[in-house]
Short mmCIF file of C-alpha atoms (C1' of nucleotides) in Angstrom, two decimals:
data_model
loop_
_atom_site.label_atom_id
_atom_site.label_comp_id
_atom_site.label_asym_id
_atom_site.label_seq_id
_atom_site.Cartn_x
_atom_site.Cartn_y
_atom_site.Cartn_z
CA UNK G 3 -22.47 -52.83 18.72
CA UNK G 4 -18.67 -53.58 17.30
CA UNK G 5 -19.57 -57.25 18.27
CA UNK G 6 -22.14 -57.99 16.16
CA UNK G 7 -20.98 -56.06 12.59
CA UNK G 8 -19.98 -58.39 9.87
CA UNK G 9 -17.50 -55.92 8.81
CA UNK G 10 -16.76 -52.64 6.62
CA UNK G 11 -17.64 -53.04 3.13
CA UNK G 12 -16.92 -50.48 0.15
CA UNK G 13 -19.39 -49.81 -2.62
CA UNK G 14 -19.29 -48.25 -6.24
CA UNK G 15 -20.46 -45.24 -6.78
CA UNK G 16 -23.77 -45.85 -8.63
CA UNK G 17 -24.33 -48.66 -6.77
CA UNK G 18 -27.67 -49.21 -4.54
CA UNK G 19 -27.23 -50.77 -0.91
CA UNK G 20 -31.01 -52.21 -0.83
CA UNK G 21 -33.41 -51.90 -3.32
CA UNK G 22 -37.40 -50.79 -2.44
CA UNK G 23 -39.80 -53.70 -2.82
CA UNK G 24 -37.28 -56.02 -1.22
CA UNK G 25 -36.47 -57.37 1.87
CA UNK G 26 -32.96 -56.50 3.55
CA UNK G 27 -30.95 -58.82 6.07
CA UNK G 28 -28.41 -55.56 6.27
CA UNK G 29 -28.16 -52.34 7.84
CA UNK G 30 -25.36 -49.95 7.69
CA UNK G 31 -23.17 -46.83 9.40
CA UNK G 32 -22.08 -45.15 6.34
CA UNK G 33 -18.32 -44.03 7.13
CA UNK G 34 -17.48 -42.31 4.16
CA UNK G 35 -18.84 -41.20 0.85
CA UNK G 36 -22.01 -39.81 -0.22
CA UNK G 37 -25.71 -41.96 -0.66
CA UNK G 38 -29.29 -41.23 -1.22
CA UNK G 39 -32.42 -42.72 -0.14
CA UNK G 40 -35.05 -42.68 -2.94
CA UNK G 41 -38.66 -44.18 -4.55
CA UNK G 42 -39.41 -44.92 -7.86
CA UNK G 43 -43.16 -44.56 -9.70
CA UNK G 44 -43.96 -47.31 -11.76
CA UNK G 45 -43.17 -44.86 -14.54
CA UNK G 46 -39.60 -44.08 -13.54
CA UNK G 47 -39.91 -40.97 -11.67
CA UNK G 48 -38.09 -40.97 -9.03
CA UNK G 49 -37.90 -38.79 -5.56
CA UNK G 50 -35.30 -38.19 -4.18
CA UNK G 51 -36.04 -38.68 0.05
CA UNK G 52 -32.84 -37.56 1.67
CA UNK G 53 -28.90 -37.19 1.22
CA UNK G 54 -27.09 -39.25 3.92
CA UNK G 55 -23.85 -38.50 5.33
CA UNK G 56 -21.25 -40.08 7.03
CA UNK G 57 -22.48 -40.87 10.11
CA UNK G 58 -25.88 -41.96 9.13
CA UNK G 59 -27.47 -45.09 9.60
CA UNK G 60 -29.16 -46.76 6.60
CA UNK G 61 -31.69 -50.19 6.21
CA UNK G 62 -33.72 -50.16 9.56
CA UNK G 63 -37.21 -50.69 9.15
CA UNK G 64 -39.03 -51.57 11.82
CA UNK G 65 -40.60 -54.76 10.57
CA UNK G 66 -38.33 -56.50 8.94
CA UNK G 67 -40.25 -59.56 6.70
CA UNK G 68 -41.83 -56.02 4.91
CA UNK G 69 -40.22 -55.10 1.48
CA UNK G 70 -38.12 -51.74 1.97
CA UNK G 71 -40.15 -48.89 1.15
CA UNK G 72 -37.43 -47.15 -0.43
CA UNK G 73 -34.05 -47.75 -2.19
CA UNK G 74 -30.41 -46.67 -0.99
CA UNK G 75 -27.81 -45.41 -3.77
CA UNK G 76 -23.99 -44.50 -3.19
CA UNK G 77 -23.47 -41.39 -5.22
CA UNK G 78 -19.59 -41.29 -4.51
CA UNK G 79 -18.12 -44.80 -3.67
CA UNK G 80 -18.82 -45.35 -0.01
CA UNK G 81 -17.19 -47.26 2.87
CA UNK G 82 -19.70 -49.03 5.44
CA UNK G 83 -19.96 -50.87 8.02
CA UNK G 84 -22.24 -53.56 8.00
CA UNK G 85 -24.68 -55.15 10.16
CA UNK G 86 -27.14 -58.22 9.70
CA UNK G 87 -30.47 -56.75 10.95
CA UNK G 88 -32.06 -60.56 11.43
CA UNK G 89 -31.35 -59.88 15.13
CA UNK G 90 -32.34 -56.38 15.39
CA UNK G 91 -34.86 -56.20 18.12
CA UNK G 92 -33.28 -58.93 19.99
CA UNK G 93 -30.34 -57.04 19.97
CA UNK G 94 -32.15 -54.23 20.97
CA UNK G 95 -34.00 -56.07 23.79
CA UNK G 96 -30.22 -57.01 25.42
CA UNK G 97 -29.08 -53.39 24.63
CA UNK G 98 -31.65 -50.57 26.10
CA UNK G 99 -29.58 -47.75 25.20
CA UNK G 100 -29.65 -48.89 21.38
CA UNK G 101 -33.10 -49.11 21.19
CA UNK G 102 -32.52 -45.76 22.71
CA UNK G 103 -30.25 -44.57 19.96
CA UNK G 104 -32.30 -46.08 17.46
CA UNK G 105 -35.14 -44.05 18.45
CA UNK G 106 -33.20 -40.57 18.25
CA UNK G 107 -31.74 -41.55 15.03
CA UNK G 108 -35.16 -42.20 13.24
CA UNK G 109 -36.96 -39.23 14.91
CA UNK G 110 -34.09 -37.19 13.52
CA UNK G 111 -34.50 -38.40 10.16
CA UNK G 112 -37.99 -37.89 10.55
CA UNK G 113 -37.81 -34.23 11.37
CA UNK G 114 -35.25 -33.69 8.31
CA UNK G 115 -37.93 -35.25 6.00
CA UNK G 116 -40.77 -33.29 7.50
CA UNK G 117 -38.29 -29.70 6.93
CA UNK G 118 -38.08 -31.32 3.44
CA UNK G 119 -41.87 -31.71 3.19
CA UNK G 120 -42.38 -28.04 3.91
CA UNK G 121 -39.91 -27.36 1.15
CA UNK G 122 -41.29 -29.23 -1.93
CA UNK G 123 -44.92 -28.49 -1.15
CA UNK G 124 -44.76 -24.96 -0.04
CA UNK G 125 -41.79 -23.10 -1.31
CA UNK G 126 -41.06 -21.63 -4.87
CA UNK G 127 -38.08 -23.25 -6.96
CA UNK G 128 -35.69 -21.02 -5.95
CA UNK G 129 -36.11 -21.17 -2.10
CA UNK G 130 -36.00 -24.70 -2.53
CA UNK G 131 -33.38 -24.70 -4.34
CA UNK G 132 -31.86 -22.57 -1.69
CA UNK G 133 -32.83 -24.40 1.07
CA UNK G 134 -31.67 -27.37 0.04
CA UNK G 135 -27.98 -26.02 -0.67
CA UNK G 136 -27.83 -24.54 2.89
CA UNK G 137 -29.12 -28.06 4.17
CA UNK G 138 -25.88 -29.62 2.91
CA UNK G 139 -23.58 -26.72 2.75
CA UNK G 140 -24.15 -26.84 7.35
CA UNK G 141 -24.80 -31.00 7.25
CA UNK G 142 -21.49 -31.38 5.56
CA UNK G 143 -19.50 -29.12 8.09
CA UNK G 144 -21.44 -30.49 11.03
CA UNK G 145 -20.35 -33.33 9.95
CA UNK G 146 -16.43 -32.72 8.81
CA UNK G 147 -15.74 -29.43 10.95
CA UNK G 148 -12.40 -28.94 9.86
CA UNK G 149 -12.09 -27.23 6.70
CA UNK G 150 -13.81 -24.19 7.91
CA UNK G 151 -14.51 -22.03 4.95
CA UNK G 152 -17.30 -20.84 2.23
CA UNK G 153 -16.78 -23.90 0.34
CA UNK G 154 -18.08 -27.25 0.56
CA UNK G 155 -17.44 -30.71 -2.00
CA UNK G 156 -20.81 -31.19 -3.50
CA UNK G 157 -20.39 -34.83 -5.31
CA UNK G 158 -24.60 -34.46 -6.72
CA UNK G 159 -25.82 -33.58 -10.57
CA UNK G 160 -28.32 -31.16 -10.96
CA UNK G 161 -30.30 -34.41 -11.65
CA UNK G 162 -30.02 -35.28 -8.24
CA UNK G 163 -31.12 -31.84 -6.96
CA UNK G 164 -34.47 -32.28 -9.36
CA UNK G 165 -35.57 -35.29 -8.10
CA UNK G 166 -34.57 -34.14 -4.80
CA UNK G 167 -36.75 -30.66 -4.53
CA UNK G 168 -39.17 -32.38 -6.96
CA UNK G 169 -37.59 -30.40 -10.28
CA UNK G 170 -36.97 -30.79 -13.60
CA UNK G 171 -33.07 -30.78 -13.78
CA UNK G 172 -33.07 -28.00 -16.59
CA UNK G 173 -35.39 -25.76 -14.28
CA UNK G 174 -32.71 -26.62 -11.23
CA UNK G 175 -29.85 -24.99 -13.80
CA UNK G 176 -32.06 -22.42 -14.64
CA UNK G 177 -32.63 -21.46 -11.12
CA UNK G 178 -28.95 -22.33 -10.12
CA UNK G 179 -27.92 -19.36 -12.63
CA UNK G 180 -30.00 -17.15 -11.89
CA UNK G 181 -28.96 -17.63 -7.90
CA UNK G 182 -25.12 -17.30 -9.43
CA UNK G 183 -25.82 -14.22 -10.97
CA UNK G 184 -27.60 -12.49 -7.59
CA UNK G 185 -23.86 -13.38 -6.28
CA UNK G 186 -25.25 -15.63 -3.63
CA UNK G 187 -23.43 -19.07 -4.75
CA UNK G 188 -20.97 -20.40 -6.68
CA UNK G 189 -21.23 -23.77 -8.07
CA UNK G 190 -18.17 -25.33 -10.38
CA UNK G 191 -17.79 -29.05 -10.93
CA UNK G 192 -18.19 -30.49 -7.66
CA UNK G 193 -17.78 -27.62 -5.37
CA UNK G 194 -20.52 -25.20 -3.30
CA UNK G 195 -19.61 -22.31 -2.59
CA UNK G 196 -22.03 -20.31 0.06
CA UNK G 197 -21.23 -16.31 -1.33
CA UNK G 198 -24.12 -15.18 1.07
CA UNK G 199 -25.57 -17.27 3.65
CA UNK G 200 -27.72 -14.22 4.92
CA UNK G 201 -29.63 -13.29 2.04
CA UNK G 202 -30.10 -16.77 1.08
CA UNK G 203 -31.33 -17.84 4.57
CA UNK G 204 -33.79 -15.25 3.91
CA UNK G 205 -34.74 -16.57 1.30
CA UNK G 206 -34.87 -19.97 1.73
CA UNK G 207 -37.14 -19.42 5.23
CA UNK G 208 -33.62 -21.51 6.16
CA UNK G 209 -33.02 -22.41 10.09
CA UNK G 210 -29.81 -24.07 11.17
CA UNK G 211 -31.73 -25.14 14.53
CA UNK G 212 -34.42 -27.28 12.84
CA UNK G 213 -32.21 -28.92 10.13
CA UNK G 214 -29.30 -29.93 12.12
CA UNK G 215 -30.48 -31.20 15.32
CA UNK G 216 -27.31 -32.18 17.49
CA UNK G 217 -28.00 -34.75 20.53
CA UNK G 218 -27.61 -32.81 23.90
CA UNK G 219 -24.51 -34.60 25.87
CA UNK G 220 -27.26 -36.26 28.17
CA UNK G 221 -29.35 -37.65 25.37
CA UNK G 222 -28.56 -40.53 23.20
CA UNK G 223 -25.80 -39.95 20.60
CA UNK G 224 -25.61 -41.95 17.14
CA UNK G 225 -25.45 -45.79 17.03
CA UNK G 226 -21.84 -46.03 15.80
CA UNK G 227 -18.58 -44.75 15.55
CA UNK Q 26 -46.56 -46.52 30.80
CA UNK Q 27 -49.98 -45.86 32.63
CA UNK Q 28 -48.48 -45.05 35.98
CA UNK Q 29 -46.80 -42.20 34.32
CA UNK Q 30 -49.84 -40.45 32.67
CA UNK Q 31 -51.23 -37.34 34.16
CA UNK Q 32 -54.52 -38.10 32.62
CA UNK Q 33 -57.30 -37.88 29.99
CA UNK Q 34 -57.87 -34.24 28.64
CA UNK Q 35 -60.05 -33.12 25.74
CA UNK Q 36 -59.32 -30.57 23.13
CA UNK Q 37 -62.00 -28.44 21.09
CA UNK Q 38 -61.86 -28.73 17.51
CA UNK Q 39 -59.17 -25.83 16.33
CA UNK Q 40 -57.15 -25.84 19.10
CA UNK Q 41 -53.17 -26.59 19.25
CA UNK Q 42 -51.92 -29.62 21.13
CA UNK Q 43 -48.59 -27.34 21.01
CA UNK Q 44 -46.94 -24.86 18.86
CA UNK Q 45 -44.00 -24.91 16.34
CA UNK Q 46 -41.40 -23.14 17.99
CA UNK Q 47 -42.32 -23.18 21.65
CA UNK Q 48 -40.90 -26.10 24.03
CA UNK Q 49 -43.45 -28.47 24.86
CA UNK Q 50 -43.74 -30.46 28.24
CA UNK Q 51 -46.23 -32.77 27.86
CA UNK Q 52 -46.67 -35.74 25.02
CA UNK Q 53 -50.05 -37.55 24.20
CA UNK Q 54 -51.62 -40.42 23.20
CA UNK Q 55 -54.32 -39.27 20.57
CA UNK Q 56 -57.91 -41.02 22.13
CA UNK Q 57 -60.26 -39.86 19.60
CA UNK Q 58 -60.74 -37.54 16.84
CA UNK Q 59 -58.12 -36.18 13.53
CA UNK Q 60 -55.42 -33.91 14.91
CA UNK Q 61 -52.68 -32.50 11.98
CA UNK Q 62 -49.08 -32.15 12.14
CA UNK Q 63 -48.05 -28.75 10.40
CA UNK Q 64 -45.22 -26.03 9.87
CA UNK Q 65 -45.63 -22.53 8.92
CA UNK Q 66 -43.99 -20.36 7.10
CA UNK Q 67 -42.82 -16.80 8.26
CA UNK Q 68 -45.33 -15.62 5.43
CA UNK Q 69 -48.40 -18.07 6.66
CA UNK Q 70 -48.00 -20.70 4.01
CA UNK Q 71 -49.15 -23.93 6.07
CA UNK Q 72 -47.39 -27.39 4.73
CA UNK Q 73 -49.64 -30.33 6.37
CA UNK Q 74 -47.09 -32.70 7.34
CA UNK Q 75 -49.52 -35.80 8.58
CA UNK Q 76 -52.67 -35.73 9.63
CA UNK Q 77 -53.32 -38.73 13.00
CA UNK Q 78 -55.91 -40.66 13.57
CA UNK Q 79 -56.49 -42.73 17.24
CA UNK Q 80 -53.41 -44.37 18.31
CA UNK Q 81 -51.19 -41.85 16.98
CA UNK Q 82 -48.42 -40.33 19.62
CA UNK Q 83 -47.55 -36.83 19.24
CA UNK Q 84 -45.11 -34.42 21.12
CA UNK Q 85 -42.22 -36.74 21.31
CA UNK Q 86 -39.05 -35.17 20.05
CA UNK Q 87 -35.79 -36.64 21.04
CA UNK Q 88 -34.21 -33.40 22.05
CA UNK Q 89 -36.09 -31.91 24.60
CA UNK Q 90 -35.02 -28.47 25.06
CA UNK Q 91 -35.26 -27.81 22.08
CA UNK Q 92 -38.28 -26.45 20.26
CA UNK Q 93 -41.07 -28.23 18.95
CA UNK Q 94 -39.99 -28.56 14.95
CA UNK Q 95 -43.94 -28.42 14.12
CA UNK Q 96 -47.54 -27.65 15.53
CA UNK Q 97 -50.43 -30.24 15.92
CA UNK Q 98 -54.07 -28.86 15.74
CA UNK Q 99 -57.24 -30.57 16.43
CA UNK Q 100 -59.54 -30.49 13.45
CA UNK Q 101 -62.41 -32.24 15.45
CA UNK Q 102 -62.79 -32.21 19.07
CA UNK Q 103 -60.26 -34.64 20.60
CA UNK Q 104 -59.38 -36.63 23.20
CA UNK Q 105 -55.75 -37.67 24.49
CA UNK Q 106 -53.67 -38.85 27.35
CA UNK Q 107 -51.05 -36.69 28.68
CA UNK Q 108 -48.01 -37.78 29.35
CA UNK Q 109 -45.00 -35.67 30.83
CA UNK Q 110 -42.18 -35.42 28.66
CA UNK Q 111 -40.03 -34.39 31.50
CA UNK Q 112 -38.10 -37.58 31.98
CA UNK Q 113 -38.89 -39.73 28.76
CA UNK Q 114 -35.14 -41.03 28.94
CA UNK Q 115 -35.21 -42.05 32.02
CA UNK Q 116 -38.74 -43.84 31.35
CA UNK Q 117 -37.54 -45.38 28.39
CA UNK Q 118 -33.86 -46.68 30.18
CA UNK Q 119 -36.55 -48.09 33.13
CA UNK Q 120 -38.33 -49.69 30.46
CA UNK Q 121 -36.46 -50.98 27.08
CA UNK Q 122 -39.53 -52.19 25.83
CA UNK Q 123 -40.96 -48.53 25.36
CA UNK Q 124 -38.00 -47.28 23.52
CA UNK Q 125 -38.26 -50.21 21.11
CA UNK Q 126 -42.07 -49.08 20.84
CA UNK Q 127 -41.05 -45.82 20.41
CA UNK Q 128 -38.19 -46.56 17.41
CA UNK Q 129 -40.96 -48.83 15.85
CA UNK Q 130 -43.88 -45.54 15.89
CA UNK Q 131 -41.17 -43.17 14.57
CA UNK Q 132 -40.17 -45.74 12.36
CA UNK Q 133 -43.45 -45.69 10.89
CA UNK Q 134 -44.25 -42.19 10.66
CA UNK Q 135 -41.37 -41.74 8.89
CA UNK Q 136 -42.00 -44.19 6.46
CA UNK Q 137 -45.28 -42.35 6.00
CA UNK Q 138 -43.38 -39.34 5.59
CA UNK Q 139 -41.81 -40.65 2.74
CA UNK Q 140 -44.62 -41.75 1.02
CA UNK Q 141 -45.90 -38.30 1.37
CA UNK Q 142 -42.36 -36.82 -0.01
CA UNK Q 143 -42.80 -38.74 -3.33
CA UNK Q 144 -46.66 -37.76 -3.50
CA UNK Q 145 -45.89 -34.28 -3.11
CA UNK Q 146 -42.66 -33.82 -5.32
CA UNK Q 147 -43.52 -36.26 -8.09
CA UNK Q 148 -46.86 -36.61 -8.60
CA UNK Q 149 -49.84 -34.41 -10.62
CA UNK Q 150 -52.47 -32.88 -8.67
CA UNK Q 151 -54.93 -35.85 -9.53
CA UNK Q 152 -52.70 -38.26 -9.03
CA UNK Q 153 -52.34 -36.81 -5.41
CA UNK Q 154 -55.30 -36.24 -4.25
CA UNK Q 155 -56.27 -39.90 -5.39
CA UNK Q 156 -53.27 -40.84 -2.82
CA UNK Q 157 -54.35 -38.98 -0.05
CA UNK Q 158 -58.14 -40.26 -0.32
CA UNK Q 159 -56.96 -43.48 -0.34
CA UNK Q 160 -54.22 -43.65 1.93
CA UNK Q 161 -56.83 -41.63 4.80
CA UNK Q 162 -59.65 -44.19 3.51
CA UNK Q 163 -57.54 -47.46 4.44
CA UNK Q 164 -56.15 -45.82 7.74
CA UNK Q 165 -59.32 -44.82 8.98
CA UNK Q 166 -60.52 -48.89 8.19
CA UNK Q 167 -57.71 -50.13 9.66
CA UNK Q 168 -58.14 -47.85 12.86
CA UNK Q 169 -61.86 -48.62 13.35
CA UNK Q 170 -62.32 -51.72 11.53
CA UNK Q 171 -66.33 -52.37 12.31
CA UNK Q 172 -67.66 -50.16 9.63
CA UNK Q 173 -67.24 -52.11 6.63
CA UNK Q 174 -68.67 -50.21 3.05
CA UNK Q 175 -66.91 -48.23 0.74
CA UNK Q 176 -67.64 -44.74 2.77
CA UNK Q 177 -65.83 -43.02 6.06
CA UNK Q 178 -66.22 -40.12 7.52
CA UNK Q 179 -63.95 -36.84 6.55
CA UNK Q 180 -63.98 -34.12 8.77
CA UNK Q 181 -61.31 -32.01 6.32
CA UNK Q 182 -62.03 -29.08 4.45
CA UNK Q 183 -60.41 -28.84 0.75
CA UNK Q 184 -57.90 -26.44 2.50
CA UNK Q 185 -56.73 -28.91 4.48
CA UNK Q 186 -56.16 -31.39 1.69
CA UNK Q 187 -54.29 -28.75 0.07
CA UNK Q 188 -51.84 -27.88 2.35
CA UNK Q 189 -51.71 -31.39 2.68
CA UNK Q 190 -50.39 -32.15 -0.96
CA UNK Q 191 -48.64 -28.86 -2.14
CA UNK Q 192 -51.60 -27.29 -3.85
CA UNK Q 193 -54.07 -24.30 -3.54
CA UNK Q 194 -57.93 -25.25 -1.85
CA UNK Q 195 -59.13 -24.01 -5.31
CA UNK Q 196 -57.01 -26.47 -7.60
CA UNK Q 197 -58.24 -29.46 -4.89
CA UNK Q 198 -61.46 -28.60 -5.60
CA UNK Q 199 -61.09 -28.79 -9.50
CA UNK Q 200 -59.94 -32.01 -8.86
CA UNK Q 201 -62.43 -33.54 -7.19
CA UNK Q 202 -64.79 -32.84 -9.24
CA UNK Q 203 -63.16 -34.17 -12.26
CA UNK Q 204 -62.30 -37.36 -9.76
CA UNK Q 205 -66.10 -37.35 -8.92
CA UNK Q 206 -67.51 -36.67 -12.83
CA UNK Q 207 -65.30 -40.15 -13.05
CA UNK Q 208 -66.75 -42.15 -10.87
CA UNK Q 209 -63.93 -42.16 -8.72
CA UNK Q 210 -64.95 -40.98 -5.49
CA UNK Q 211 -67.95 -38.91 -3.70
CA UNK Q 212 -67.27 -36.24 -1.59
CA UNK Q 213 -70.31 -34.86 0.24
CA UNK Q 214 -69.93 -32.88 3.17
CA UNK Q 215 -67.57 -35.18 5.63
CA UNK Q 216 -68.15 -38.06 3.67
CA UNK Q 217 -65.91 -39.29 1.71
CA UNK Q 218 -67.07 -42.50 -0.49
CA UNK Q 219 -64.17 -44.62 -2.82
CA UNK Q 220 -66.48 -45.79 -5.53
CA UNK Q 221 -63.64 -47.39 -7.69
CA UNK Q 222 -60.64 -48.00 -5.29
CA UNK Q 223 -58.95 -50.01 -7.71
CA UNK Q 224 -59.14 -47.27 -10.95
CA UNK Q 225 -58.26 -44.85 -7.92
CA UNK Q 226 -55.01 -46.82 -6.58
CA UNK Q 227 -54.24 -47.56 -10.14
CA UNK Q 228 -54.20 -43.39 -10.88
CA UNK Q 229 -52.60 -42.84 -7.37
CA UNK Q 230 -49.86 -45.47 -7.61
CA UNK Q 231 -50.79 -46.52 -4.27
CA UNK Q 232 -49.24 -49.55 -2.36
CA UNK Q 233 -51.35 -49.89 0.80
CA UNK Q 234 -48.52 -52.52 2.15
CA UNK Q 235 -46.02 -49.08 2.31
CA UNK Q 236 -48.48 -47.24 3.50
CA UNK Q 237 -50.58 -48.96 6.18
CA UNK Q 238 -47.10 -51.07 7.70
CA UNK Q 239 -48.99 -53.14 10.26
CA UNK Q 240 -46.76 -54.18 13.19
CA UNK Q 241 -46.35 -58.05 13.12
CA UNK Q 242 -47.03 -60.06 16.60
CA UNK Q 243 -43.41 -60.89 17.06
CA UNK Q 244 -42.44 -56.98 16.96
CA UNK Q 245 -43.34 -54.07 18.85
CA UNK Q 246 -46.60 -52.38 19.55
CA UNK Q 247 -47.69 -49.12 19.31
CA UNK Q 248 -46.97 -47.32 23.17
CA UNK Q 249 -50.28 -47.21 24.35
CA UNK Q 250 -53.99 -48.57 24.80
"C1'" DC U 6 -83.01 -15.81 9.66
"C1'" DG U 7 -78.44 -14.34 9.03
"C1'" DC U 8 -73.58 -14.63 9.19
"C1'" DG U 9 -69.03 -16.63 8.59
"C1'" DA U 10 -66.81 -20.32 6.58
"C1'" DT U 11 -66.54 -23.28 2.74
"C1'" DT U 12 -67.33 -24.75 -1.89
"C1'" DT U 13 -67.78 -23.86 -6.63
"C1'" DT U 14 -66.91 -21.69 -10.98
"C1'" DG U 15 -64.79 -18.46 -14.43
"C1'" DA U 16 -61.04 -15.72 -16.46
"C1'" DT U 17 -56.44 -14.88 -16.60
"C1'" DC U 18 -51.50 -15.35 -15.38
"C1'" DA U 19 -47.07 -17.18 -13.78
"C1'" DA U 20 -44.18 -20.94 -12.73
"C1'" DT U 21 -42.45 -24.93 -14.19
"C1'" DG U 22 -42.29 -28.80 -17.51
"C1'" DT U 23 -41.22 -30.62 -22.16
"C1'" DC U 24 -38.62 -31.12 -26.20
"C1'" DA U 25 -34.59 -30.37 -28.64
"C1'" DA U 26 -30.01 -29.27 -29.58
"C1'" DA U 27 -25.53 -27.38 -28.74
"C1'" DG U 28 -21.48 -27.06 -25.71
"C1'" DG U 29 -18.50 -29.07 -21.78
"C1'" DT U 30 -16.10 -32.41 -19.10
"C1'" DG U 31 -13.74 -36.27 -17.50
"C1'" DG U 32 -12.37 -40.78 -18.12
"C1'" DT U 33 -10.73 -44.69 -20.93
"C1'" DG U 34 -8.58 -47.22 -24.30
"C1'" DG U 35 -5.86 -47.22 -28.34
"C1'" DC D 18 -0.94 -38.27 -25.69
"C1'" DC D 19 -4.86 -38.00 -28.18
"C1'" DA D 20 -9.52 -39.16 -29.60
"C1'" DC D 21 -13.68 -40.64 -28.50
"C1'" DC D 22 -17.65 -41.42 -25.78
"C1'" DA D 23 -20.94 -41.14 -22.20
"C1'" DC D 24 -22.75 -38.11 -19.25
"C1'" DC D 25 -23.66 -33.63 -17.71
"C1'" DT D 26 -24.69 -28.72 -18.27
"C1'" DT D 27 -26.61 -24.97 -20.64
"C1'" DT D 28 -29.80 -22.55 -23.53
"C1'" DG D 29 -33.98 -21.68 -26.48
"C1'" DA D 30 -38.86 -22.12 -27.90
"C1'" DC D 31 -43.05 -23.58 -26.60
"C1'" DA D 32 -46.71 -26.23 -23.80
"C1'" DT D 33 -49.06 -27.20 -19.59
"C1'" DT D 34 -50.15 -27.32 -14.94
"C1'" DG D 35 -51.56 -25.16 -11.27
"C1'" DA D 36 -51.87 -20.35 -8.99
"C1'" DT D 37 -54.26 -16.06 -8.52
"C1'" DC D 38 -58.08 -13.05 -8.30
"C1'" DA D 39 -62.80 -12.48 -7.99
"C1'" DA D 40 -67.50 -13.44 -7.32
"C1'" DA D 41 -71.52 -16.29 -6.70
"C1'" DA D 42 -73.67 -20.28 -4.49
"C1'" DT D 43 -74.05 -23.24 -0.55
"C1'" DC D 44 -73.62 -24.97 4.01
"C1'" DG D 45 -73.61 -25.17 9.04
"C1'" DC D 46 -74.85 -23.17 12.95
"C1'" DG D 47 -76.36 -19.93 16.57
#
DNA sequence: CGCGATTTTGATCAATGTCAAAGGTGGTGG
DNA sequence: CCACCACCTTTGACATTGATCAAAATCGCG
């Protein structure tokens, strides 16, 4: 795979890797930093589909003349590596094992958005809300298991959150507050804080198994790094 | 991919191709007849992840021992091949072409996914069940392209649409009417009729490109028949 | 014909959105 | 080092959407 990256590129926060509606010749392994995949109505709305991690793997689409369906933006500034996807399935063709990879990736993905389904149409605001805080609070340790701890950074706006779990951002601090004062988080500036993970697994229907997913050593691990 | 089927086997209407929760050991190639994707929660609210139409593949998951993340239930009687999930690695390192197939229909189902994401968390009531008629309406087409005319059939009840899109069978049913004192669409009993598809995509903010993501002849093809 | 499931409608209620304005915060340039 | 500015958070008052509860009408089917 090393072979055929153009190299690691860094981004601005704020900045969007692809934009929906047009066509990509890149994909990326995000090594660092926070992004978000999103869509945007014609009349600005805008959902928020998923918080990527390091790790992740960002700009594959199957068929590639197609627009993207969605948009990618860097919430922190990110560091990438970056691949041109005109070769993709040839590339995949010479390399079983990626097509392989490729495969578990996406069906990961998949099953994060379908756990993410469940939680905008079916859950209240603040089991959502909840959810969606345990989500990254385990995601972000899974990923960086050193600094074991209550505490995670949390680089996202309330904003972010709202178009995320399909909120307003004022009923996100609302509902943010009110989960302060039960004592079951702490959020200042850009820092989580998980007071309870019990209670608010219990209320956020939360389980670890489904959201997190880790490839079994004789399955296929991540495309990169 | 043939040699490794253990067959044809029908399904009544109501019954689960496998269970949320439970391992599953066998994969299939839906035949003929709707089947749904859904997860429950602990207190039986039901979030309709997809609902699949012939072609579809269901069962895969790229973790095997682990359990299924979902259910599927038939909503008419159905009709699949079986497939053993057993050794779907080592099928798909004997033949790279099938994990390519298999990226490209996880690819797509997660694109879908996403489409349904932004329906659900940003969109009103009408403006979703518009979606959903449509997006069902051009799928169906596209999957049995002889009947030409503005009418398929629908074998969901307004339950189903409304675990579908995040709302109670009781609001869906508001809504169709007001969609149907418009001149929008005709619902009577499983038929559902798009009398003004372009007012409807219009309301819906529907792309039928995102949605519908035909494979191109230089890419892959869905795994079976 | 009769029964269970589904659709339809009404009345009322709760959750969440909208609008508006007042604090905070961090970063940047003078 | 301070002042300013853009952006974010927080809060209040009020509006609206969609949920809930309940009951009647209808449909499909044995």
């Amino acid at each position: 795979m090393d072979r055929y990256k153009t190299g690691i590129r860094t981004f601005p926060a704020g900045s969007d890797l692809y934009y929906q509606g047009e066509t990509s010749d890149e994909m990326y392994t995000l090594l660092d930093g926070w992004v978000f995949r999103y869509q945007i109505l014609e009349d600005g709305r805008r959902q928020i589909l998923e918080f990527t991690l390091p790790g992740a793997f960002l700009g594959f689409q199957p068929n590639r003349q197609a627009p993207m369906t969605h948009s990618a933006q860097c919430i922190t500034d990110v560091a990438a590596c970056v691949f041109p996807s005109r070769n993709v399935f040839e590339l995949f063709r010479a390399n079983p094992e990626l097509a392989l990879r490729m495969a578990w990736i996406t069906s990961r993905d998949w099953t994060l958005a379908q756990e993410h389904l469940t939680n905008i149409g079916r859950r209240t605001a603040r089991e959502r809300v909840a959810h969606l805080l345990l989500e990254l609070f385990y995601r972000v340790r899974l990923c960086d298991p050193s600094p074991r701890g209550d505490s995670i950074e949390l680089p996202l706006t309330q904003e972010h959150i709202g178009d995320a779990l399909g909120l307003t951002s004022v009923h996100v601090n609302r509902t943010l507050r009110r989960l302060r004062e039960a004592n079951l988080v702490a959020v200042e500036g850009h820092t989580l804080r998980i007071l309870d993970p019990d209670t608010l697994a219990d209320i956020a229907g939360f389980d670890s198994e489904a959201v997190l997913q880790r490839p079994l050593s004789t399955e296929p691990r991540p495309l990169h790094g």
